[in-house]
Coordinates of C-alpha atoms and ligand atoms in Angstrom, one line a residue:
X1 CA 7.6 26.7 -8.2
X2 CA 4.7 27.4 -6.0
X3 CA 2.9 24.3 -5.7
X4 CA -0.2 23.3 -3.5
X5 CA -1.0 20.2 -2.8
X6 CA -4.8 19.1 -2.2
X7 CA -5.3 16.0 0.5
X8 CA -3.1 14.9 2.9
X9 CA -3.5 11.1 2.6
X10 CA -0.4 9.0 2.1
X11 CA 0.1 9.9 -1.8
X12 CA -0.5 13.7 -1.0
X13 CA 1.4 13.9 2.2
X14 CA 4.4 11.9 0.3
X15 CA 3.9 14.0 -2.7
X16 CA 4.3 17.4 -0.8
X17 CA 7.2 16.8 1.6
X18 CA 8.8 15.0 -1.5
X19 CA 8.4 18.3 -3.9
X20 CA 9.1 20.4 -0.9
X21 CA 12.4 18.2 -0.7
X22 CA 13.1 19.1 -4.0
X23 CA 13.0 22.8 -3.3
X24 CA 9.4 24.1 -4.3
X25 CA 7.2 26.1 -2.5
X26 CA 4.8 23.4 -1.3
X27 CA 1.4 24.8 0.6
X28 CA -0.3 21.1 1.5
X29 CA -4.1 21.3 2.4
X30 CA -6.1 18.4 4.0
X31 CA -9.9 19.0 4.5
X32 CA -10.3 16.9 8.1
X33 CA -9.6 19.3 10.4
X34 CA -8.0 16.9 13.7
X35 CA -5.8 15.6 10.9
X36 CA -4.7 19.2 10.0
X37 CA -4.2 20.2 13.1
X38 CA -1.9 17.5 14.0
X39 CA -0.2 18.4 11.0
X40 CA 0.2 21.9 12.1
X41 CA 1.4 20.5 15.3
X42 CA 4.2 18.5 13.7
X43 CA 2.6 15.1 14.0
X44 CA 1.6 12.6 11.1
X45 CA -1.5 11.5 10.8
X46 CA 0.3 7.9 9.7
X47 CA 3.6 5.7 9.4
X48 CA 5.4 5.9 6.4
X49 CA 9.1 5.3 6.7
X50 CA 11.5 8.5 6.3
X51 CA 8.3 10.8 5.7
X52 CA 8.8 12.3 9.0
X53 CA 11.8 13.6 8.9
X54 CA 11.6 15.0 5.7
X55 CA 7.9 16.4 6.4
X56 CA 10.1 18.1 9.7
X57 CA 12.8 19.3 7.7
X58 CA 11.1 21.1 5.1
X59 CA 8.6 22.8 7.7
X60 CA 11.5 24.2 9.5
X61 CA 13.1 25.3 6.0
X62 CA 9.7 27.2 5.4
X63 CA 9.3 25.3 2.0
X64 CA 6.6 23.3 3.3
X65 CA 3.2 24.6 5.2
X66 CA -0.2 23.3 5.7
X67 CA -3.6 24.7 5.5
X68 CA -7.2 25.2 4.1
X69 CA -8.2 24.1 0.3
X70 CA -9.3 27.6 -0.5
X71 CA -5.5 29.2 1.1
X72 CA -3.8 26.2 -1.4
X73 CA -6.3 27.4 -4.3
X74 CA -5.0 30.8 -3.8
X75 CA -1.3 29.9 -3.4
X76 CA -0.4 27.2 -5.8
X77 CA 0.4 28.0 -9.9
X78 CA 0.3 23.8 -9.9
X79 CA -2.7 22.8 -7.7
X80 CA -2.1 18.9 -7.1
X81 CA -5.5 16.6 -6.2
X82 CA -4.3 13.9 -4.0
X83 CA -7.6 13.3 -2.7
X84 CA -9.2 9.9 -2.0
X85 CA -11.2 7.8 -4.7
X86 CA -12.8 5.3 -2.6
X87 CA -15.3 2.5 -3.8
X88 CA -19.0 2.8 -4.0
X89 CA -21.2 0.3 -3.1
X90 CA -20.8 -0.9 -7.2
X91 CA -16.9 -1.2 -7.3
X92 CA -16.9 2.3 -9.0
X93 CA -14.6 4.9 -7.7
X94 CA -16.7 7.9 -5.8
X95 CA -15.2 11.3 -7.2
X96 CA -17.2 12.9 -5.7
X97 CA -13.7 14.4 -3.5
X98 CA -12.4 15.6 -7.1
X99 CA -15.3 17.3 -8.3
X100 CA -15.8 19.5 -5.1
X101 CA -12.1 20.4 -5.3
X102 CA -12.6 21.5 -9.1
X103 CA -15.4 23.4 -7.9
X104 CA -13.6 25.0 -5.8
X105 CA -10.8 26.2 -8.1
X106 CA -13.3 26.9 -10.5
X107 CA -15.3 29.2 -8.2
X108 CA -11.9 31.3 -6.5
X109 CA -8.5 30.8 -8.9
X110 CA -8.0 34.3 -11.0
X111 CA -4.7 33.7 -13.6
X112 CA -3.2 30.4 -14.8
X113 CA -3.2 27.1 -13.1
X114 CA -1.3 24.1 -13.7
X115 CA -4.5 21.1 -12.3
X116 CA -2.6 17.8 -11.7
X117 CA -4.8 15.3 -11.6
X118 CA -2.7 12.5 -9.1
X119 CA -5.5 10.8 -7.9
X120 CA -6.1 7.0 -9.3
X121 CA -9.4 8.1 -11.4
X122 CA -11.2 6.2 -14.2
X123 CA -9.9 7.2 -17.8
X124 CA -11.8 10.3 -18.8
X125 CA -11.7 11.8 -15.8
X126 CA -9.1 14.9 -16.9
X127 CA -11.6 15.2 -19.6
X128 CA -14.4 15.7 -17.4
X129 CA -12.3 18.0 -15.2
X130 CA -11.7 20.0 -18.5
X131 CA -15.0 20.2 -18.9
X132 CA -16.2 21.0 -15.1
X133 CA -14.2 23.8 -15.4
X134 CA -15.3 25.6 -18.4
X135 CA -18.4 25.8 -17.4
X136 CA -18.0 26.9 -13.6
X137 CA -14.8 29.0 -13.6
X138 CA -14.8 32.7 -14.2
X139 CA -13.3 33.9 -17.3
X140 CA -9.8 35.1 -15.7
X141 CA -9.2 31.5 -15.0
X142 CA -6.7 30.2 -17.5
X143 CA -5.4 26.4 -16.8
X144 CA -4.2 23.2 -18.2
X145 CA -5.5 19.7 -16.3
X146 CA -2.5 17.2 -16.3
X147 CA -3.0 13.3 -15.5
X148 CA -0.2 12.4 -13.3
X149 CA -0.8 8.9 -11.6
X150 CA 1.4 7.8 -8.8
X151 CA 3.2 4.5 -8.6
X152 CA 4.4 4.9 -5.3
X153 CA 4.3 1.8 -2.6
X154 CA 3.3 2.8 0.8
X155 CA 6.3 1.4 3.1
X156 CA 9.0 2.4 0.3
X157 CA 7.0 5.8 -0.7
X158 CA 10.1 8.6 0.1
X159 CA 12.8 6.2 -1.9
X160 CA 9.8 5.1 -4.8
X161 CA 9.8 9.2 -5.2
X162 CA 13.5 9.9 -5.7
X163 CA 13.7 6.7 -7.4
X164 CA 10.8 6.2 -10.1
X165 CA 11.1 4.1 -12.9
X166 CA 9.2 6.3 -14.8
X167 CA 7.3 9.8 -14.6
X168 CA 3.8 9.6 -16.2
X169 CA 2.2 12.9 -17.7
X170 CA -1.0 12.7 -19.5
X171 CA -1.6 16.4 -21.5
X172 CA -3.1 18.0 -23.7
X173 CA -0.6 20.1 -24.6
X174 CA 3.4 21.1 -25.0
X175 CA 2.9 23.7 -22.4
X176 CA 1.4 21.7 -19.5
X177 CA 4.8 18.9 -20.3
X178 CA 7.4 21.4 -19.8
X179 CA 5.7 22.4 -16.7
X180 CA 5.5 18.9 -15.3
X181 CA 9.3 18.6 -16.6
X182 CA 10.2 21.5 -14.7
X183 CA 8.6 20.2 -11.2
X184 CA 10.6 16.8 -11.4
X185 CA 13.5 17.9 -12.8
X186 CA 15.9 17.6 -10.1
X187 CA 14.8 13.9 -9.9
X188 CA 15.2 13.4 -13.8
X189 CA 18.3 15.3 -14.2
X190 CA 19.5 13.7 -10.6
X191 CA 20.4 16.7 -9.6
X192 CA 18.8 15.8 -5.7
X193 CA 20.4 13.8 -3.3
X194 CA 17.9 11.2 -2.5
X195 CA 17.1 11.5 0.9
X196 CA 17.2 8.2 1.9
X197 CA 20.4 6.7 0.5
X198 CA 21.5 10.7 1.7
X199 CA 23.7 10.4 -2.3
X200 CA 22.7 11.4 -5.5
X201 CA 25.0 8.2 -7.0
X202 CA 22.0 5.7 -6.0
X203 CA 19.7 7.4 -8.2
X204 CA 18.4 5.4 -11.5
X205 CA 17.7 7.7 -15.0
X206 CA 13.8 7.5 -14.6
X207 CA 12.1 7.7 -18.1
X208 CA 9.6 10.8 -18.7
X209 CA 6.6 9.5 -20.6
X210 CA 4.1 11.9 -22.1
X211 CA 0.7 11.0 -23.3
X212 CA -2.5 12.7 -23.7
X213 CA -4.4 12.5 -20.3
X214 CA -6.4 9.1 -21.3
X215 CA -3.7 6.8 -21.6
X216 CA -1.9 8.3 -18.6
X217 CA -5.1 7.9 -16.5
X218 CA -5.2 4.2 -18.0
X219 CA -2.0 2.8 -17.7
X220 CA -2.3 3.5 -14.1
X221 CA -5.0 1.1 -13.7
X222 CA -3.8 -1.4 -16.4
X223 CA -0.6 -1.3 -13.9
X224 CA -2.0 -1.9 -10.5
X225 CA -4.3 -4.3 -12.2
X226 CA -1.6 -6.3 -13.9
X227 CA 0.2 -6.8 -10.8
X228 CA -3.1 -7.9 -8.9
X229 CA -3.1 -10.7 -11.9
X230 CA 0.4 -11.8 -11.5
X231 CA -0.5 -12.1 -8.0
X232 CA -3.3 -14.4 -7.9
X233 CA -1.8 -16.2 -10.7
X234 CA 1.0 -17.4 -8.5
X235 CA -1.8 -18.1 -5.7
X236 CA -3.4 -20.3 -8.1
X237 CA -0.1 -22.1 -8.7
X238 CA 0.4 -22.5 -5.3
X239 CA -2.1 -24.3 -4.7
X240 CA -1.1 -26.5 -7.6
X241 CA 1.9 -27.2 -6.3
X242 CA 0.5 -28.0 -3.2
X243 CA -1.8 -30.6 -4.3
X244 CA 0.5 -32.0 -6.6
X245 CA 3.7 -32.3 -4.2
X246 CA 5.9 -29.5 -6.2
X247 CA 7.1 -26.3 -4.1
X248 CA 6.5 -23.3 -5.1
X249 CA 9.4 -21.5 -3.5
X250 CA 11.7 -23.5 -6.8
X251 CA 8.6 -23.1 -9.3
X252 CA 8.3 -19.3 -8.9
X253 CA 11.9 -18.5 -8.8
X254 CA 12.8 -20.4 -11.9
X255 CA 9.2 -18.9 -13.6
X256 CA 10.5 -15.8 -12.4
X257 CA 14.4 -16.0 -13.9
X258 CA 12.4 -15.5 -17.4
X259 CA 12.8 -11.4 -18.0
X260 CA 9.9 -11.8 -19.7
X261 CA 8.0 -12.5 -16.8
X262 CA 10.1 -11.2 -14.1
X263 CA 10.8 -12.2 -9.9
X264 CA 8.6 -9.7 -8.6
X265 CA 5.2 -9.9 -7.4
X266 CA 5.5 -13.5 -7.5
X267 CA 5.3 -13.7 -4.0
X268 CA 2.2 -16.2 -3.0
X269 CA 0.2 -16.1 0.1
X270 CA -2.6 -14.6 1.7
X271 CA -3.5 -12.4 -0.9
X272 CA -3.2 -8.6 -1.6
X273 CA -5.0 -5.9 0.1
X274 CA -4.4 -2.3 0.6
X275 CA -6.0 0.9 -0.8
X276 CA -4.9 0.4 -4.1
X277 CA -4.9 -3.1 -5.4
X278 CA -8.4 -4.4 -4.6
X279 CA -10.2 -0.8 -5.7
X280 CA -8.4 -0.5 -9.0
X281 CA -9.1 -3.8 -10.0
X282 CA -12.7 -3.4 -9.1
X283 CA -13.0 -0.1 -10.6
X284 CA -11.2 -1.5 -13.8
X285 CA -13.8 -3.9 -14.1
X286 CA -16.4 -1.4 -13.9
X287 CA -14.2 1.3 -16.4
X288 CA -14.1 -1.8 -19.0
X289 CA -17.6 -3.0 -18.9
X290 CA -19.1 1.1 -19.4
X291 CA -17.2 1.1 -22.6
X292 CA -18.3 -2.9 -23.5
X293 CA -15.1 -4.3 -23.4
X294 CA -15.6 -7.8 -21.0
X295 CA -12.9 -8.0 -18.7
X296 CA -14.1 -10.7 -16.7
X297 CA -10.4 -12.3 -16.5
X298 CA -9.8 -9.3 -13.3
X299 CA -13.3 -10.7 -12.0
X300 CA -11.6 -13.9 -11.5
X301 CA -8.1 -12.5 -10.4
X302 CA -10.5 -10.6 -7.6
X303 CA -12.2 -14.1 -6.4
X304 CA -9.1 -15.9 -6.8
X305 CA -7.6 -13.1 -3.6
X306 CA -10.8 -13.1 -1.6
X307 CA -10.6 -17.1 -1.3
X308 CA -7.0 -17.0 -0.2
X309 CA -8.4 -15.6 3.6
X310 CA -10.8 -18.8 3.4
X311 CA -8.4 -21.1 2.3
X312 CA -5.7 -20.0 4.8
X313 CA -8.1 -20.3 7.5
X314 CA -8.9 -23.8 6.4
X315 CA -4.9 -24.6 6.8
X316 CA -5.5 -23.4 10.4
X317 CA -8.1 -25.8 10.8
X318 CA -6.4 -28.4 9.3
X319 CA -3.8 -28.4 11.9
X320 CA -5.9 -27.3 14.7
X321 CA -9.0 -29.0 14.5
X322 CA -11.4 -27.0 16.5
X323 CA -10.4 -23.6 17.1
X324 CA -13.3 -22.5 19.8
X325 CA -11.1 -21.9 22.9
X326 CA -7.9 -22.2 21.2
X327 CA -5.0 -19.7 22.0
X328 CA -3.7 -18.6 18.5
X329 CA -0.6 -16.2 18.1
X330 CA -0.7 -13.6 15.1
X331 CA 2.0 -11.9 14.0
X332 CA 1.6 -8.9 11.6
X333 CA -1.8 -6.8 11.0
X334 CA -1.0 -4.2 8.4
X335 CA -2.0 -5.1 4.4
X336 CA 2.2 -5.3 4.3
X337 CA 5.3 -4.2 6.0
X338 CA 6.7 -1.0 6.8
X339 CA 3.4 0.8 7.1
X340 CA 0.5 0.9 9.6
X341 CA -2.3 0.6 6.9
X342 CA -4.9 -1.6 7.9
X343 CA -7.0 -1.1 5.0
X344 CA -8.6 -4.2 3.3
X345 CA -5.5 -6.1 5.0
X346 CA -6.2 -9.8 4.5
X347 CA -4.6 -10.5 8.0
X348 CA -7.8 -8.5 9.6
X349 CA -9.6 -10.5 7.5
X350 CA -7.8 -13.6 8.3
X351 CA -8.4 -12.2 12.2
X352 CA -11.6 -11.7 11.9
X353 CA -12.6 -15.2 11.0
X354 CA -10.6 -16.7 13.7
X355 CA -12.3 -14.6 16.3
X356 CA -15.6 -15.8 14.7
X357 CA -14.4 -19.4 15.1
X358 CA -13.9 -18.3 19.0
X359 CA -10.2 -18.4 19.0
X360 CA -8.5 -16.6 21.6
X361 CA -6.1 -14.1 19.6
X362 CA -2.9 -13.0 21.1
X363 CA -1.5 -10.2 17.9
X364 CA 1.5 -8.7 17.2
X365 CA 2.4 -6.1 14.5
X366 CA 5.2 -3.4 14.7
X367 CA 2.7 -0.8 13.7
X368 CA -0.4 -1.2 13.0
X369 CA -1.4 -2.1 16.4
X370 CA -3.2 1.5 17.4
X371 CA -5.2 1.2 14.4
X372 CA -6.3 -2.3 14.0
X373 CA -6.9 -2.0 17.9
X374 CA -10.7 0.9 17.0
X375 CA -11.4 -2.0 14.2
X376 CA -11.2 -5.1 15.9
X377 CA -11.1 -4.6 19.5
X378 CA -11.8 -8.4 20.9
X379 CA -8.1 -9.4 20.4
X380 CA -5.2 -8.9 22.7
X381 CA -2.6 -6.7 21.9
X382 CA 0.9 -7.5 22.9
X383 CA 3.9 -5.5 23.2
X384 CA 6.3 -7.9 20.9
X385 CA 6.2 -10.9 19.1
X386 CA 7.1 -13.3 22.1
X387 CA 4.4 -12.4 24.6
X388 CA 2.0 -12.7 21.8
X389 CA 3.1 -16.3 21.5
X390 CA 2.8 -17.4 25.1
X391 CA 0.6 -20.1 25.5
X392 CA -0.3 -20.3 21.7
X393 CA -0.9 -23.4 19.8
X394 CA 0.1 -21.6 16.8
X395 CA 1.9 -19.0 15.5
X396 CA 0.2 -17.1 12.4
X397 CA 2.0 -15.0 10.3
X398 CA 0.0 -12.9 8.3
X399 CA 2.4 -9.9 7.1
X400 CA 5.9 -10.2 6.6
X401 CA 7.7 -7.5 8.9
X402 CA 11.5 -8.3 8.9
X403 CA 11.6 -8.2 12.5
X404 CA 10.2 -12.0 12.3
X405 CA 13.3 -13.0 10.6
X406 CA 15.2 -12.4 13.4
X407 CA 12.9 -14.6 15.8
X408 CA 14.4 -16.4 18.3
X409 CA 13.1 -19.8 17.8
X410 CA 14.7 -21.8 20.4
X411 CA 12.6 -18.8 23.2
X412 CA 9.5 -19.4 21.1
X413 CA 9.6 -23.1 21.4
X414 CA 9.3 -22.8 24.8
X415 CA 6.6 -19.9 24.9
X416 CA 4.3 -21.3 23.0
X417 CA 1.8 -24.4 23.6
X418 CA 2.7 -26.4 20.6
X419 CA 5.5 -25.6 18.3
X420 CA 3.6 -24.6 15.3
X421 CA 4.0 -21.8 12.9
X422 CA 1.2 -21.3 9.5
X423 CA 3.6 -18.7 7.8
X424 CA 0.7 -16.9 5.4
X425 CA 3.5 -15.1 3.8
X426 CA 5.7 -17.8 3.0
X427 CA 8.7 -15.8 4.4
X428 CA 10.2 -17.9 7.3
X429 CA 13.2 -20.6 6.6
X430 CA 11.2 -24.3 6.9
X431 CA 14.6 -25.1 7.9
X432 CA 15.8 -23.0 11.0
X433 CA 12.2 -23.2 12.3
X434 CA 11.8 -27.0 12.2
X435 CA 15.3 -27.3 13.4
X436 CA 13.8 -25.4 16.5
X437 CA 11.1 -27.8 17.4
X438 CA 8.6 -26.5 15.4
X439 CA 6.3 -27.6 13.1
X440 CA 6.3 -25.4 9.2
X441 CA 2.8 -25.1 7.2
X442 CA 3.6 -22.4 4.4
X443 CA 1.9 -22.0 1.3
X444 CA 2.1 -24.1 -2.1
X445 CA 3.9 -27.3 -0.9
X446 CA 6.3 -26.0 1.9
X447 CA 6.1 -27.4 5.3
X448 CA 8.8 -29.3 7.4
X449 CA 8.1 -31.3 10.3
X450 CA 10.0 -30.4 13.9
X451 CA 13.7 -32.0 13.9
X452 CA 13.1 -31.4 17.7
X453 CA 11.1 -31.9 20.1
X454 CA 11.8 -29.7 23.3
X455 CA 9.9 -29.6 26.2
X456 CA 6.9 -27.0 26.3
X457 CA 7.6 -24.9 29.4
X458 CA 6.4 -21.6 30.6
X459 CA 8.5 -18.3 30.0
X460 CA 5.8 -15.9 30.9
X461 CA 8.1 -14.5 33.8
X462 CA 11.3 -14.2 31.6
X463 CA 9.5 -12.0 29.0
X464 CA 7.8 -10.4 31.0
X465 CA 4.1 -11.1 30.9
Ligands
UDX1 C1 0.6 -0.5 -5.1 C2 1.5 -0.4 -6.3 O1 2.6 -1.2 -6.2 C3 1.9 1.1 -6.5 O2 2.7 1.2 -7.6 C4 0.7 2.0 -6.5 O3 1.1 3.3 -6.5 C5 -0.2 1.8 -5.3 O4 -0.5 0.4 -5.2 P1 1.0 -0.7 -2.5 O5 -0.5 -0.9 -2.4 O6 1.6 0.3 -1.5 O7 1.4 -0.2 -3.9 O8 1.7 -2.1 -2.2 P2 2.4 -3.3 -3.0 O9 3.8 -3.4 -2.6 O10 2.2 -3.1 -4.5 O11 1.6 -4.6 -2.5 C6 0.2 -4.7 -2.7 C7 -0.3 -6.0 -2.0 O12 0.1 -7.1 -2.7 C8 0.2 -6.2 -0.6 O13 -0.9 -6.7 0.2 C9 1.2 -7.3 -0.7 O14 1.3 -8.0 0.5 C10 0.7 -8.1 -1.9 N1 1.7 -8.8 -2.6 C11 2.7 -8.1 -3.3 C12 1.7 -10.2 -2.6 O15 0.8 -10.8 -2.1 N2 2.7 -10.9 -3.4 C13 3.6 -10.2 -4.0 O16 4.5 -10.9 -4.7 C14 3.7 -8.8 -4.0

């Protein structure tokens, strides 16, 4: 089919090379114009693992092409809006993006179109698109407007697409359903090799739900907002644990062994961030009190994950007293691994605070260096994890990048000031750390004191400093 795709953010960028992958026609605009050019060019404007070379292949394939809103208008039979919905000053989502795009198809599109509304939006929204369009579009514009939220995770977004648990269409009618059927069927019927596991074997039966446009733009938000809960609920019980001498590591993996409940997202530590979590709940918030229903317990899951940046800072201070002068070593920038995003990351936040404390901050993150470097420019950026530790009376680990598992321990002891590692993440063995010399404050009750106690010398030459 000959889809375009409108916005080239992570969702729509993922969302075009994936249905280009599939075998569509994809025609992907994005409004900025350095961003599209670098896309003409063959660039990406971010990091998303596998995207590139998928993005790449299809380009060369002619299945995938990038270009101006009105050119994708013009092109696509399904028009998908991937455009951003970012907070207002209220916690509401700004549509403002959406409505100038249905403008837009309202004002130029002759025939049928198939409008995909993939955008997080507040329930309603396809509704009001339905609405905007009957009264601006010309009367040789014939279309159905389809809810279809996305559940992919930046950092796993190429496998979450060839892998969904389930494909969400919100219609009005039969018609618009087969249509949406017919765009993912290769993934339904697994008929695509997935391109990351390079098999079609891997690939799970993914459910196709159908609603009517309301619930689908709901349960998106009643998702993202429900995992935002079982977030800071295990926060909250990490701190329990903590102040009660219980460790949280046993408490959430035996919580978790109930199916009921479930092991993910049980994951405590220095919060959530990233574009999705902390704007949906907000917006939620605001969706449920316009139609008087009090939600005030995702008020409280919201302050629960702003106080885990001042609480983890305390920690700091706990162990390092004053931190005006003090060398501190922080690994991990991005609001999780695998991606550059930098957006509402706790560990800028984190960052940010130390900075204002006048620690001396030495970072490290695999990817998100470039970006976090225009934000926050007082800190210094090193090339890998062990020059940022030289000299450091602590290490900080803020997001959990795998290449911290493989730390060499017995190097870092001797890099660093004092042997001391705050693991925000919770994510590093107590065990093999202390056993290394150093000291282990995690989150909800886990900490180890060194087994060792090696001599503090300087590597700076050997690494390279
Ligand atoms: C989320 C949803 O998971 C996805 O379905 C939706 O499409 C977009 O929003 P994403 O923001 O990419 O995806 O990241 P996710 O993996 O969900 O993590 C969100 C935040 O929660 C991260 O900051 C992560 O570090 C944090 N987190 C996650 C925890 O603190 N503990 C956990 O147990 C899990």
């Amino acid at each position: 089919m000959r889809i375009s795709v409108i916005g080239a953010g992570y969702v729509g960028l993922t969302t075009a090379g994936c249905l280009a992958e599939l075998g569509h026609d994809v025609f992907c605009a994005e409004a900025d114009v350095q961003k599209l050019a670098r896309l003409c060019a063959g660039e990406l404007p971010f990091f998303e693992p596998n995207l590139d070379d998928l993005v790449q292949r299809n380009r060369a394939a002619g299945r995938l092409q990038f270009g101006s809103t009105e050119d994708a208008i013009d092109r696509g039979r399904a028009i998908f809006i991937c455009v951003g919905t970012p907070p207002m000053e209220n916690g509401e989502a700004d549509l403002s993006a959406i409505e100038s795009v249905a403008r837009t198809i309202a004002r130029r599109a002759q025939g049928y179109r198939l409008i995909v509304e993939k955008s997080t939006v507040p329930v309603q929204t396809g509704r009001q698109l339905r609405r905007h369009l009957a009264l601006h579009s010309s009367s040789t514009l014939t279309y159905d407007v389809v809810s279809n939220p996305e559940f992919l995770r930046e950092g796993t977004a190429v496998e979450d697409f060839f892998h969904p648990d389930r494909i969400l269409v919100g219609v009005e009618d039969s018609r618009a359903a087969e249509a949406m059927h017919e765009i993912y069927r290769p993934v339904l019927e697994r008929t695509v090799a997935c391109p990351v596991h390079h098999s079609k074997d891997c690939m799970k039966q993914a459910k196709f739900v159908v609603t009517d446009t309301n619930s689908a733009e709901l349960i998106k938000h009643a998702s993202n907002s429900f995992l935002a809960m079982k977030i800071s609920f295990i926060n909250m019980v990490a701190d329990l644990c903590e102040a009660a001498g219980a460790d949280i590591g046993k408490v959430a993996e035996a919580v978790g062994l109930d199916p009921r409940i479930g092991s993910s997202f049980l994951q405590p530590g220095i919060g959530f961030g990233g574009f999705c979590f902390p704007k949906d709940l907000q917006a939620f918030v605001r969706i449920a009190e316009k139609f008087g229903c009090d939600f005030s317990l995702l008020k409280e899951v919201e302050r629960i994950n702003k106080n885990r940046v001042e609480k983890f800072v305390e920690k700091i201070k706990n162990e390092l007293w004053v931190l005006r002068g003090k060398r501190i070593c922080v690994w991990g920038l991005a609001f999780k691994p695998k991606t550059d995003d930098i957006r509402f990351a706790p560990a800028l936040s984190v960052l940010r605070q130390l900075l204002a404390e006048g620690a001396q901050v030495q970072a490290y993150d695999p990817q998100a260096m470039a970006k976090a470097q225009l934000e926050i420019p007082d800190v210094t950026y090193c090339k890998d994890m062990y020059e940022a530790a030289v000299g450091a009376e602590a290490i900080v680990l803020l997001t959990e990048w795998d290449e911290f598992q493989g730390a060499d321990w017995d190097l870092l002891s001797r890099l660093v000031q004092r042997p001391l590692l705050l693991d925000g993440r919770n994510t590093l063995s107590a065990e093999q750390v202390s056993a290394c010399g150093f000291q282990y404050v995690g989150i909800g009750g886990i900490s180890a004191m060194p087994k060792t106690h090696p001599q503090v010398a300087d590597l700076a030459a050997e690494v390279h400093v």
